[in-house]
């Protein structure tokens, strides 16, 4: 495993575009460096490593793995795979945010990134894209700026994962470092282990890892109990764990629901209609206040 990861243009760019203050940006970059640096060393392959990254809900997990992705590019990873969401709209949301936060279309000259969503087995362009990415990475006559990193986002779904694995198996990936990030709150673990069987999504993730001889596999989650308690011999059992510290700009459940929190408002009993009673003609004051706050929040984020 690598002890450190070099900060370069991509990771620094993600931090700068985050609009965090300087101290928070430095903490973000340090954390990302520790995460990627705990995985396999791209200069010492073949190797595999699995890591678990734990953060509170809304604690900046997406910004963290985006920075790690940028850092992977800075440290010579030619292939990055994000396994995100179990519904198309969630994957599209993650794909678009990555596109924006990595500034894929920004800058001058050749882009540092090629982004694709849900590769298709029957479309030869994806196999060609993978082959070209690997060929560029192996070409010692090319400058690093002439070797764009291929970033693939894929739905955490049986067929989608199977298609990607099929594509990867067609390639010579010996010595090619890859980063796989799994949004692990959804359906990654083997739910049939007690029946001496494998659940479908778990099998597909195992097959994906098997197709990559040199990679770091990172599970990002706010619910780490299951990954921590699985058999140490399990393929998803983490080799290392990193806990994200919420940034100064992050306000989560611990802040909202602490004792005597000013953010918690109790609905008066009088505002709650009795069971089977007719609906009130006028909305209660507590509902009106909640609607005003929601509208104010929506206008603020436009």
Coordinates of C-alpha atoms in Angstrom, one line a residue:
X1 CA 0.0 0.0 0.0
X2 CA 1.1 3.6 -0.7
X3 CA 1.8 5.8 2.3
X4 CA 0.9 9.0 0.5
X5 CA -0.7 10.4 -2.6
X6 CA 0.5 13.4 -4.5
X7 CA -1.9 16.3 -4.7
X8 CA -2.1 17.5 -8.3
X9 CA -4.2 19.7 -10.5
X10 CA -7.4 17.6 -10.4
X11 CA -7.7 17.2 -6.6
X12 CA -6.7 20.8 -6.0
X13 CA -9.4 21.9 -8.5
X14 CA -12.1 19.9 -6.8
X15 CA -11.2 21.4 -3.4
X16 CA -11.1 25.0 -4.9
X17 CA -14.5 24.6 -6.6
X18 CA -16.0 23.3 -3.4
X19 CA -16.0 26.9 -2.1
X20 CA -14.9 25.7 1.3
X21 CA -12.6 27.9 3.3
X22 CA -8.9 27.3 3.1
X23 CA -8.7 25.3 6.3
X24 CA -11.6 23.0 5.2
X25 CA -10.0 22.6 1.8
X26 CA -6.7 21.5 3.3
X27 CA -8.6 19.0 5.6
X28 CA -10.5 17.6 2.6
X29 CA -7.3 17.1 0.6
X30 CA -5.5 15.5 3.5
X31 CA -8.4 13.1 4.1
X32 CA -8.5 12.2 0.4
X33 CA -4.8 11.6 0.4
X34 CA -5.0 9.3 3.4
X35 CA -7.9 7.3 1.8
X36 CA -6.2 6.8 -1.5
X37 CA -2.8 6.3 0.1
X38 CA -4.1 3.5 2.2
X39 CA -5.0 1.5 -0.9
X40 CA -2.9 -0.1 -3.6
X41 CA 0.2 1.7 -4.9
X42 CA -0.2 2.3 -8.6
X43 CA 3.5 2.1 -9.0
X44 CA 3.7 -1.3 -7.3
X45 CA 1.3 -3.6 -9.1
X46 CA -0.3 -6.1 -9.0
X47 CA -2.1 -5.4 -5.8
X48 CA -5.6 -5.2 -4.5
X49 CA -7.0 -3.4 -1.5
X50 CA -10.5 -2.7 0.0
X51 CA -11.3 0.2 2.2
X52 CA -14.4 1.4 4.1
X53 CA -15.0 5.2 4.3
X54 CA -17.6 6.1 7.0
X55 CA -19.3 9.5 7.2
X56 CA -22.5 10.9 8.8
X57 CA -25.4 11.5 6.5
X58 CA -24.8 14.8 4.7
X59 CA -21.2 14.9 6.0
X60 CA -19.5 15.4 2.7
X61 CA -19.1 11.8 1.5
X62 CA -19.7 12.8 -2.2
X63 CA -17.2 15.6 -2.0
X64 CA -14.7 13.2 -0.4
X65 CA -14.9 10.6 -3.1
X66 CA -14.9 13.2 -5.8
X67 CA -11.6 14.5 -4.4
X68 CA -10.3 10.9 -4.2
X69 CA -11.2 10.5 -7.8
X70 CA -9.3 13.7 -8.7
X71 CA -6.4 12.4 -6.7
X72 CA -6.5 9.1 -8.5
X73 CA -6.1 11.0 -11.8
X74 CA -3.2 13.0 -10.3
X75 CA -1.5 9.7 -9.3
X76 CA -1.7 7.8 -12.5
X77 CA -4.9 5.8 -12.3
X78 CA -6.2 5.4 -15.9
X79 CA -9.6 3.8 -15.0
X80 CA -12.1 4.9 -12.3
X81 CA -15.4 3.2 -11.8
X82 CA -18.3 4.6 -9.6
X83 CA -21.0 2.2 -8.7
X84 CA -23.9 4.5 -7.7
X85 CA -27.6 4.1 -6.9
X86 CA -30.1 1.5 -7.8
X87 CA -32.3 3.7 -9.9
X88 CA -31.5 5.5 -13.1
X89 CA -32.4 8.9 -11.8
X90 CA -30.0 8.5 -8.8
X91 CA -27.1 7.4 -11.1
X92 CA -27.8 10.4 -13.4
X93 CA -27.7 12.7 -10.5
X94 CA -24.3 11.3 -9.3
X95 CA -23.0 11.3 -12.9
X96 CA -23.9 14.9 -13.4
X97 CA -22.5 16.1 -10.1
X98 CA -19.2 14.4 -10.8
X99 CA -19.1 16.0 -14.2
X100 CA -19.6 19.4 -12.7
X101 CA -17.3 19.0 -9.6
X102 CA -14.5 17.6 -11.7
X103 CA -15.0 20.4 -14.3
X104 CA -14.9 17.8 -17.1
X105 CA -15.5 20.3 -19.9
X106 CA -13.5 23.1 -18.4
X107 CA -9.9 24.1 -19.0
X108 CA -8.0 24.3 -22.3
X109 CA -6.6 21.6 -24.5
X110 CA -7.3 17.9 -24.0
X111 CA -9.6 17.1 -21.2
X112 CA -8.2 15.1 -18.3
X113 CA -11.4 13.0 -18.3
X114 CA -13.6 10.9 -20.5
X115 CA -16.9 10.2 -18.8
X116 CA -19.4 7.5 -19.7
X117 CA -22.5 6.2 -18.0
X118 CA -23.7 2.5 -18.1
X119 CA -21.5 1.1 -20.8
X120 CA -23.3 -1.2 -23.3
X121 CA -21.8 -4.6 -24.3
X122 CA -23.3 -4.5 -27.8
X123 CA -21.8 -1.1 -28.6
X124 CA -18.2 -1.6 -29.7
X125 CA -17.3 2.0 -28.9
X126 CA -17.0 1.2 -25.2
X127 CA -14.6 -1.7 -25.7
X128 CA -12.5 0.5 -28.1
X129 CA -12.6 3.3 -25.5
X130 CA -11.2 1.1 -22.8
X131 CA -8.5 -0.3 -25.1
X132 CA -7.5 3.2 -26.2
X133 CA -7.3 4.4 -22.6
X134 CA -5.1 1.5 -21.6
X135 CA -2.9 1.9 -24.7
X136 CA -2.5 5.6 -24.0
X137 CA -1.6 4.8 -20.3
X138 CA 1.1 2.3 -21.4
X139 CA 2.6 4.7 -24.0
X140 CA 5.7 6.0 -22.5
X141 CA 6.1 8.6 -25.2
X142 CA 3.0 10.5 -24.2
X143 CA 2.9 13.2 -21.6
X144 CA 0.5 12.6 -18.6
X145 CA -1.7 15.4 -20.0
X146 CA -2.2 13.3 -23.1
X147 CA -3.5 10.4 -21.2
X148 CA -7.1 11.1 -20.1
X149 CA -8.6 9.1 -17.3
X150 CA -11.7 7.0 -18.2
X151 CA -14.4 7.6 -15.6
X152 CA -17.3 5.1 -15.8
X153 CA -20.5 5.5 -13.7
X154 CA -22.6 2.4 -13.5
X155 CA -25.9 1.5 -11.9
X156 CA -25.8 -0.9 -9.0
X157 CA -27.9 -3.4 -10.8
X158 CA -27.4 -7.0 -12.0
X159 CA -27.3 -6.5 -15.8
X160 CA -25.4 -3.2 -15.7
X161 CA -22.6 -4.6 -13.6
X162 CA -22.5 -7.8 -15.6
X163 CA -22.1 -5.8 -18.8
X164 CA -19.2 -3.8 -17.4
X165 CA -17.4 -6.9 -16.1
X166 CA -17.8 -8.6 -19.5
X167 CA -16.1 -5.6 -21.2
X168 CA -13.3 -5.6 -18.7
X169 CA -12.7 -9.4 -19.1
X170 CA -11.9 -8.8 -22.8
X171 CA -8.9 -6.6 -22.0
X172 CA -5.4 -7.2 -20.8
X173 CA -5.5 -5.3 -17.5
X174 CA -2.3 -6.7 -16.1
X175 CA -0.5 -3.9 -14.3
X176 CA -3.3 -1.4 -15.0
X177 CA -4.3 0.4 -11.7
X178 CA -8.0 1.1 -11.3
X179 CA -10.1 2.7 -8.6
X180 CA -13.6 1.4 -7.8
X181 CA -15.9 3.4 -5.6
X182 CA -19.1 1.8 -4.3
X183 CA -21.9 3.9 -2.7
X184 CA -22.3 1.0 -0.2
X185 CA -25.5 2.0 1.6
X186 CA -27.4 0.0 -0.9
X187 CA -27.4 -3.8 -1.6
X188 CA -23.6 -4.5 -1.7
X189 CA -23.2 -7.1 0.9
X190 CA -24.0 -10.8 0.6
X191 CA -27.5 -11.2 2.0
X192 CA -27.5 -15.0 1.4
X193 CA -24.3 -16.0 3.2
X194 CA -26.2 -18.0 5.8
X195 CA -27.7 -20.1 3.0
X196 CA -24.2 -20.8 1.6
X197 CA -25.2 -18.8 -1.4
X198 CA -24.6 -15.3 -2.9
X199 CA -27.0 -12.5 -3.5
X200 CA -27.0 -11.2 -7.1
X201 CA -25.5 -7.7 -6.5
X202 CA -22.8 -9.1 -4.3
X203 CA -21.9 -11.6 -7.0
X204 CA -21.7 -8.9 -9.6
X205 CA -19.4 -6.8 -7.4
X206 CA -17.2 -9.8 -6.7
X207 CA -17.0 -10.5 -10.4
X208 CA -16.1 -6.9 -11.1
X209 CA -13.3 -7.0 -8.6
X210 CA -12.1 -10.3 -10.0
X211 CA -11.8 -8.7 -13.5
X212 CA -9.5 -6.0 -12.2
X213 CA -6.1 -7.5 -11.1
X214 CA -4.8 -4.1 -9.8
X215 CA -7.3 -1.9 -7.9
X216 CA -8.5 -0.1 -4.8
X217 CA -12.1 -0.8 -3.9
X218 CA -13.7 1.9 -1.6
X219 CA -17.0 1.5 0.1
X220 CA -18.6 4.8 1.1
X221 CA -21.3 4.5 3.7
X222 CA -23.1 6.2 6.6
X223 CA -24.1 2.7 7.9
X224 CA -20.8 0.8 8.5
X225 CA -22.1 -1.9 10.9
X226 CA -22.6 -4.6 8.3
X227 CA -19.3 -4.2 6.4
X228 CA -17.4 -4.2 9.7
X229 CA -19.1 -7.4 10.9
X230 CA -18.8 -9.5 7.8
X231 CA -16.3 -12.4 7.7
X232 CA -12.7 -11.1 7.4
X233 CA -12.2 -13.6 4.5
X234 CA -15.1 -12.0 2.6
X235 CA -14.1 -10.2 -0.6
X236 CA -15.8 -7.0 0.6
X237 CA -14.2 -7.1 4.1
X238 CA -12.2 -3.8 4.4
X239 CA -8.4 -3.8 4.7
X240 CA -8.6 -0.3 6.2
X241 CA -11.2 2.1 7.5
X242 CA -11.3 5.9 7.3
X243 CA -13.8 8.0 9.2
X244 CA -14.7 11.3 7.7
X245 CA -14.8 14.3 10.0
X246 CA -17.8 16.6 9.2
X247 CA -16.6 20.0 7.9
X248 CA -17.4 23.3 9.6
X249 CA -20.1 23.9 6.9
X250 CA -21.8 20.6 7.5
X251 CA -24.9 20.5 9.6
X252 CA -26.3 17.0 10.2
X253 CA -28.6 15.1 12.5
X254 CA -26.3 15.4 15.5
X255 CA -26.6 19.2 15.4
X256 CA -30.3 19.3 14.5
X257 CA -31.5 16.8 17.1
X258 CA -29.3 17.5 20.1
X259 CA -30.8 18.3 23.4
X260 CA -32.5 21.8 23.5
X261 CA -31.8 22.2 19.7
X262 CA -33.2 25.5 18.4
X263 CA -34.0 23.8 15.1
X264 CA -36.6 21.4 16.5
X265 CA -40.1 22.7 16.8
X266 CA -42.8 20.8 18.6
X267 CA -46.2 20.6 16.8
X268 CA -48.9 21.7 19.3
X269 CA -51.4 19.0 20.2
X270 CA -54.2 21.4 19.2
X271 CA -52.8 21.5 15.6
X272 CA -53.2 17.7 15.2
X273 CA -56.7 16.7 14.3
X274 CA -58.2 13.8 16.2
X275 CA -58.4 10.5 14.4
X276 CA -61.5 10.2 12.0
X277 CA -62.2 13.9 12.6
X278 CA -63.0 16.0 9.5
X279 CA -60.1 17.9 7.9
X280 CA -59.9 21.5 9.3
X281 CA -60.9 24.2 6.9
X282 CA -57.8 26.4 7.6
X283 CA -54.2 25.0 7.9
X284 CA -52.8 25.2 11.4
X285 CA -50.1 27.8 12.1
X286 CA -47.4 25.2 12.6
X287 CA -48.0 23.8 9.1
X288 CA -47.9 27.3 7.6
X289 CA -44.6 28.0 9.3
X290 CA -43.1 24.7 8.0
X291 CA -44.3 25.6 4.4
X292 CA -42.8 29.0 4.6
X293 CA -39.4 27.6 5.8
X294 CA -39.4 25.1 3.0
X295 CA -40.2 27.7 0.4
X296 CA -37.5 30.0 1.7
X297 CA -35.0 27.1 1.6
X298 CA -36.0 26.2 -2.0
X299 CA -35.5 29.9 -3.1
X300 CA -32.1 30.0 -1.4
X301 CA -30.9 27.0 -3.4
X302 CA -32.0 28.2 -6.8

